[in-house]
Amino acid sequence: MKIKTISILAAASAAIAVMSFSAQASGNADAGAKKAETCKACHGEGGAKPIQAEYPVLAGQHEDYLAAALQQYKSGKRKNALMNGFAGALKPEDIRDLAAYFSSQPSELKMKY
């Protein structure tokens, strides 16, 4: 009985942590649209048409994934000279707004499963 209670409490704690992260990760897509002007140069309008095949499509990606990627570029955990420079200047609010904007854009990306 004690193990079952601990398991339930652990699951509830994990669910609360995920919900609070999701609430924090949500940004303002309209503000993100204004902040994304520089991004067009490589990722195309709305992040949907990169100018080179090795640049990722940003449009339609999951908001939390985009926020995490920008945070990793900012911290240097992900390495790319251009992105490290751009992301290094972003504030947490900018990251949330950009992630909200790009995740809300139409995309040809499809769920594999």
PDB file of C-alpha atoms in Angstrom:
ATOM      1  CA  MET A   1       0.000   0.000   0.000  1.00  0.00           C
ATOM      2  CA  LYS A   2       2.842   2.374   0.861  1.00  0.00           C
ATOM      3  CA  ILE A   3       4.545   1.821  -2.522  1.00  0.00           C
ATOM      4  CA  LYS A   4       1.261   2.465  -4.365  1.00  0.00           C
ATOM      5  CA  THR A   5       0.802   5.763  -2.510  1.00  0.00           C
ATOM      6  CA  ILE A   6       4.372   6.840  -3.315  1.00  0.00           C
ATOM      7  CA  SER A   7       3.830   5.942  -6.984  1.00  0.00           C
ATOM      8  CA  ILE A   8       0.627   7.984  -7.127  1.00  0.00           C
ATOM      9  CA  LEU A   9       2.307  10.961  -5.468  1.00  0.00           C
ATOM     10  CA  ALA A  10       5.272  10.749  -7.851  1.00  0.00           C
ATOM     11  CA  ALA A  11       2.967  10.624 -10.880  1.00  0.00           C
ATOM     12  CA  ALA A  12       0.954  13.588  -9.597  1.00  0.00           C
ATOM     13  CA  SER A  13       4.127  15.588  -8.959  1.00  0.00           C
ATOM     14  CA  ALA A  14       5.389  14.847 -12.468  1.00  0.00           C
ATOM     15  CA  ALA A  15       2.071  15.921 -13.989  1.00  0.00           C
ATOM     16  CA  ILE A  16       2.112  19.196 -12.062  1.00  0.00           C
ATOM     17  CA  ALA A  17       5.690  19.874 -13.162  1.00  0.00           C
ATOM     18  CA  VAL A  18       4.791  19.289 -16.825  1.00  0.00           C
ATOM     19  CA  MET A  19       1.725  21.527 -16.579  1.00  0.00           C
ATOM     20  CA  SER A  20       3.664  24.342 -14.936  1.00  0.00           C
ATOM     21  CA  PHE A  21       6.435  24.096 -17.558  1.00  0.00           C
ATOM     22  CA  SER A  22       3.830  24.243 -20.338  1.00  0.00           C
ATOM     23  CA  ALA A  23       2.252  27.310 -18.786  1.00  0.00           C
ATOM     24  CA  GLN A  24       5.628  29.043 -18.563  1.00  0.00           C
ATOM     25  CA  ALA A  25       6.674  28.072 -22.088  1.00  0.00           C
ATOM     26  CA  SER A  26       3.715  29.740 -23.798  1.00  0.00           C
ATOM     27  CA  GLY A  27       4.583  33.026 -25.436  1.00  0.00           C
ATOM     28  CA  ASN A  28       2.860  35.727 -27.482  1.00  0.00           C
ATOM     29  CA  ALA A  29       2.748  34.734 -31.164  1.00  0.00           C
ATOM     30  CA  ASP A  30       1.968  38.292 -32.311  1.00  0.00           C
ATOM     31  CA  ALA A  31       5.015  39.641 -30.501  1.00  0.00           C
ATOM     32  CA  GLY A  32       7.018  36.714 -31.880  1.00  0.00           C
ATOM     33  CA  ALA A  33       6.053  37.665 -35.448  1.00  0.00           C
ATOM     34  CA  LYS A  34       7.707  41.045 -34.995  1.00  0.00           C
ATOM     35  CA  LYS A  35      10.787  39.497 -33.391  1.00  0.00           C
ATOM     36  CA  ALA A  36      11.089  36.909 -36.201  1.00  0.00           C
ATOM     37  CA  GLU A  37      11.998  39.389 -38.937  1.00  0.00           C
ATOM     38  CA  THR A  38      15.702  38.493 -38.712  1.00  0.00           C
ATOM     39  CA  CYS A  39      14.882  34.775 -38.867  1.00  0.00           C
ATOM     40  CA  LYS A  40      13.358  35.168 -42.357  1.00  0.00           C
ATOM     41  CA  ALA A  41      16.802  35.618 -43.875  1.00  0.00           C
ATOM     42  CA  CYS A  42      17.619  31.922 -43.357  1.00  0.00           C
ATOM     43  CA  HIS A  43      14.356  30.180 -42.430  1.00  0.00           C
ATOM     44  CA  GLY A  44      12.051  31.973 -44.886  1.00  0.00           C
ATOM     45  CA  GLU A  45       8.687  33.628 -44.368  1.00  0.00           C
ATOM     46  CA  GLY A  46       7.020  32.196 -41.271  1.00  0.00           C
ATOM     47  CA  GLY A  47       9.903  29.766 -40.855  1.00  0.00           C
ATOM     48  CA  ALA A  48       8.417  27.550 -43.577  1.00  0.00           C
ATOM     49  CA  LYS A  49      10.888  27.876 -46.473  1.00  0.00           C
ATOM     50  CA  PRO A  50      14.544  27.734 -45.444  1.00  0.00           C
ATOM     51  CA  ILE A  51      16.993  29.114 -48.022  1.00  0.00           C
ATOM     52  CA  GLN A  52      19.274  26.074 -47.695  1.00  0.00           C
ATOM     53  CA  ALA A  53      18.375  22.422 -47.207  1.00  0.00           C
ATOM     54  CA  GLU A  54      20.436  22.146 -44.016  1.00  0.00           C
ATOM     55  CA  TYR A  55      18.433  24.917 -42.305  1.00  0.00           C
ATOM     56  CA  PRO A  56      15.422  23.545 -40.422  1.00  0.00           C
ATOM     57  CA  VAL A  57      11.783  24.320 -41.071  1.00  0.00           C
ATOM     58  CA  LEU A  58      10.582  26.140 -37.955  1.00  0.00           C
ATOM     59  CA  ALA A  59       6.922  26.505 -38.926  1.00  0.00           C
ATOM     60  CA  GLY A  60       4.679  23.986 -37.222  1.00  0.00           C
ATOM     61  CA  GLN A  61       7.320  22.647 -34.840  1.00  0.00           C
ATOM     62  CA  HIS A  62       6.223  22.063 -31.243  1.00  0.00           C
ATOM     63  CA  GLU A  63       6.454  25.220 -29.156  1.00  0.00           C
ATOM     64  CA  ASP A  64       8.327  23.554 -26.307  1.00  0.00           C
ATOM     65  CA  TYR A  65      10.852  22.056 -28.747  1.00  0.00           C
ATOM     66  CA  LEU A  66      11.531  25.443 -30.353  1.00  0.00           C
ATOM     67  CA  ALA A  67      11.938  27.114 -26.954  1.00  0.00           C
ATOM     68  CA  ALA A  68      14.315  24.380 -25.781  1.00  0.00           C
ATOM     69  CA  ALA A  69      16.372  24.614 -28.988  1.00  0.00           C
ATOM     70  CA  LEU A  70      16.741  28.397 -28.660  1.00  0.00           C
ATOM     71  CA  GLN A  71      17.701  28.064 -24.997  1.00  0.00           C
ATOM     72  CA  GLN A  72      20.332  25.472 -25.946  1.00  0.00           C
ATOM     73  CA  TYR A  73      21.758  27.753 -28.653  1.00  0.00           C
ATOM     74  CA  LYS A  74      21.816  30.606 -26.144  1.00  0.00           C
ATOM     75  CA  SER A  75      23.647  28.516 -23.528  1.00  0.00           C
ATOM     76  CA  GLY A  76      26.050  27.041 -26.087  1.00  0.00           C
ATOM     77  CA  LYS A  77      24.819  23.492 -25.514  1.00  0.00           C
ATOM     78  CA  ARG A  78      23.896  23.419 -29.220  1.00  0.00           C
ATOM     79  CA  LYS A  79      26.674  24.572 -31.501  1.00  0.00           C
ATOM     80  CA  ASN A  80      26.068  26.762 -34.548  1.00  0.00           C
ATOM     81  CA  ALA A  81      28.006  29.992 -35.003  1.00  0.00           C
ATOM     82  CA  LEU A  82      25.069  31.951 -36.435  1.00  0.00           C
ATOM     83  CA  MET A  83      22.427  30.631 -34.073  1.00  0.00           C
ATOM     84  CA  ASN A  84      24.631  30.943 -30.992  1.00  0.00           C
ATOM     85  CA  GLY A  85      25.111  34.617 -31.858  1.00  0.00           C
ATOM     86  CA  PHE A  86      21.446  35.350 -32.507  1.00  0.00           C
ATOM     87  CA  ALA A  87      20.122  33.339 -29.559  1.00  0.00           C
ATOM     88  CA  GLY A  88      22.732  34.808 -27.231  1.00  0.00           C
ATOM     89  CA  ALA A  89      20.962  38.168 -27.467  1.00  0.00           C
ATOM     90  CA  LEU A  90      17.491  36.769 -26.719  1.00  0.00           C
ATOM     91  CA  LYS A  91      15.712  37.283 -23.408  1.00  0.00           C
ATOM     92  CA  PRO A  92      13.515  34.480 -22.013  1.00  0.00           C
ATOM     93  CA  GLU A  93      10.396  36.370 -23.163  1.00  0.00           C
ATOM     94  CA  ASP A  94      11.817  36.625 -26.705  1.00  0.00           C
ATOM     95  CA  ILE A  95      12.410  32.869 -26.771  1.00  0.00           C
ATOM     96  CA  ARG A  96       8.829  32.151 -25.628  1.00  0.00           C
ATOM     97  CA  ASP A  97       7.388  34.603 -28.173  1.00  0.00           C
ATOM     98  CA  LEU A  98       9.428  33.235 -31.081  1.00  0.00           C
ATOM     99  CA  ALA A  99       8.515  29.665 -30.144  1.00  0.00           C
ATOM    100  CA  ALA A 100       4.815  30.592 -29.967  1.00  0.00           C
ATOM    101  CA  TYR A 101       4.975  32.336 -33.339  1.00  0.00           C
ATOM    102  CA  PHE A 102       6.773  29.620 -35.280  1.00  0.00           C
ATOM    103  CA  SER A 103       4.706  26.818 -33.739  1.00  0.00           C
ATOM    104  CA  SER A 104       1.523  28.587 -34.873  1.00  0.00           C
ATOM    105  CA  GLN A 105       2.621  28.887 -38.511  1.00  0.00           C
ATOM    106  CA  PRO A 106       1.228  26.618 -41.229  1.00  0.00           C
ATOM    107  CA  SER A 107       3.647  23.913 -42.236  1.00  0.00           C
ATOM    108  CA  GLU A 108       4.044  20.913 -44.459  1.00  0.00           C
ATOM    109  CA  LEU A 109       5.572  19.036 -41.509  1.00  0.00           C
ATOM    110  CA  LYS A 110       3.562  15.958 -40.617  1.00  0.00           C
ATOM    111  CA  MET A 111       3.373  13.750 -37.560  1.00  0.00           C
ATOM    112  CA  LYS A 112       5.156  10.489 -38.353  1.00  0.00           C
ATOM    113  CA  TYR A 113       3.122   8.414 -35.912  1.00  0.00           C
TER     114      TYR A 113
END
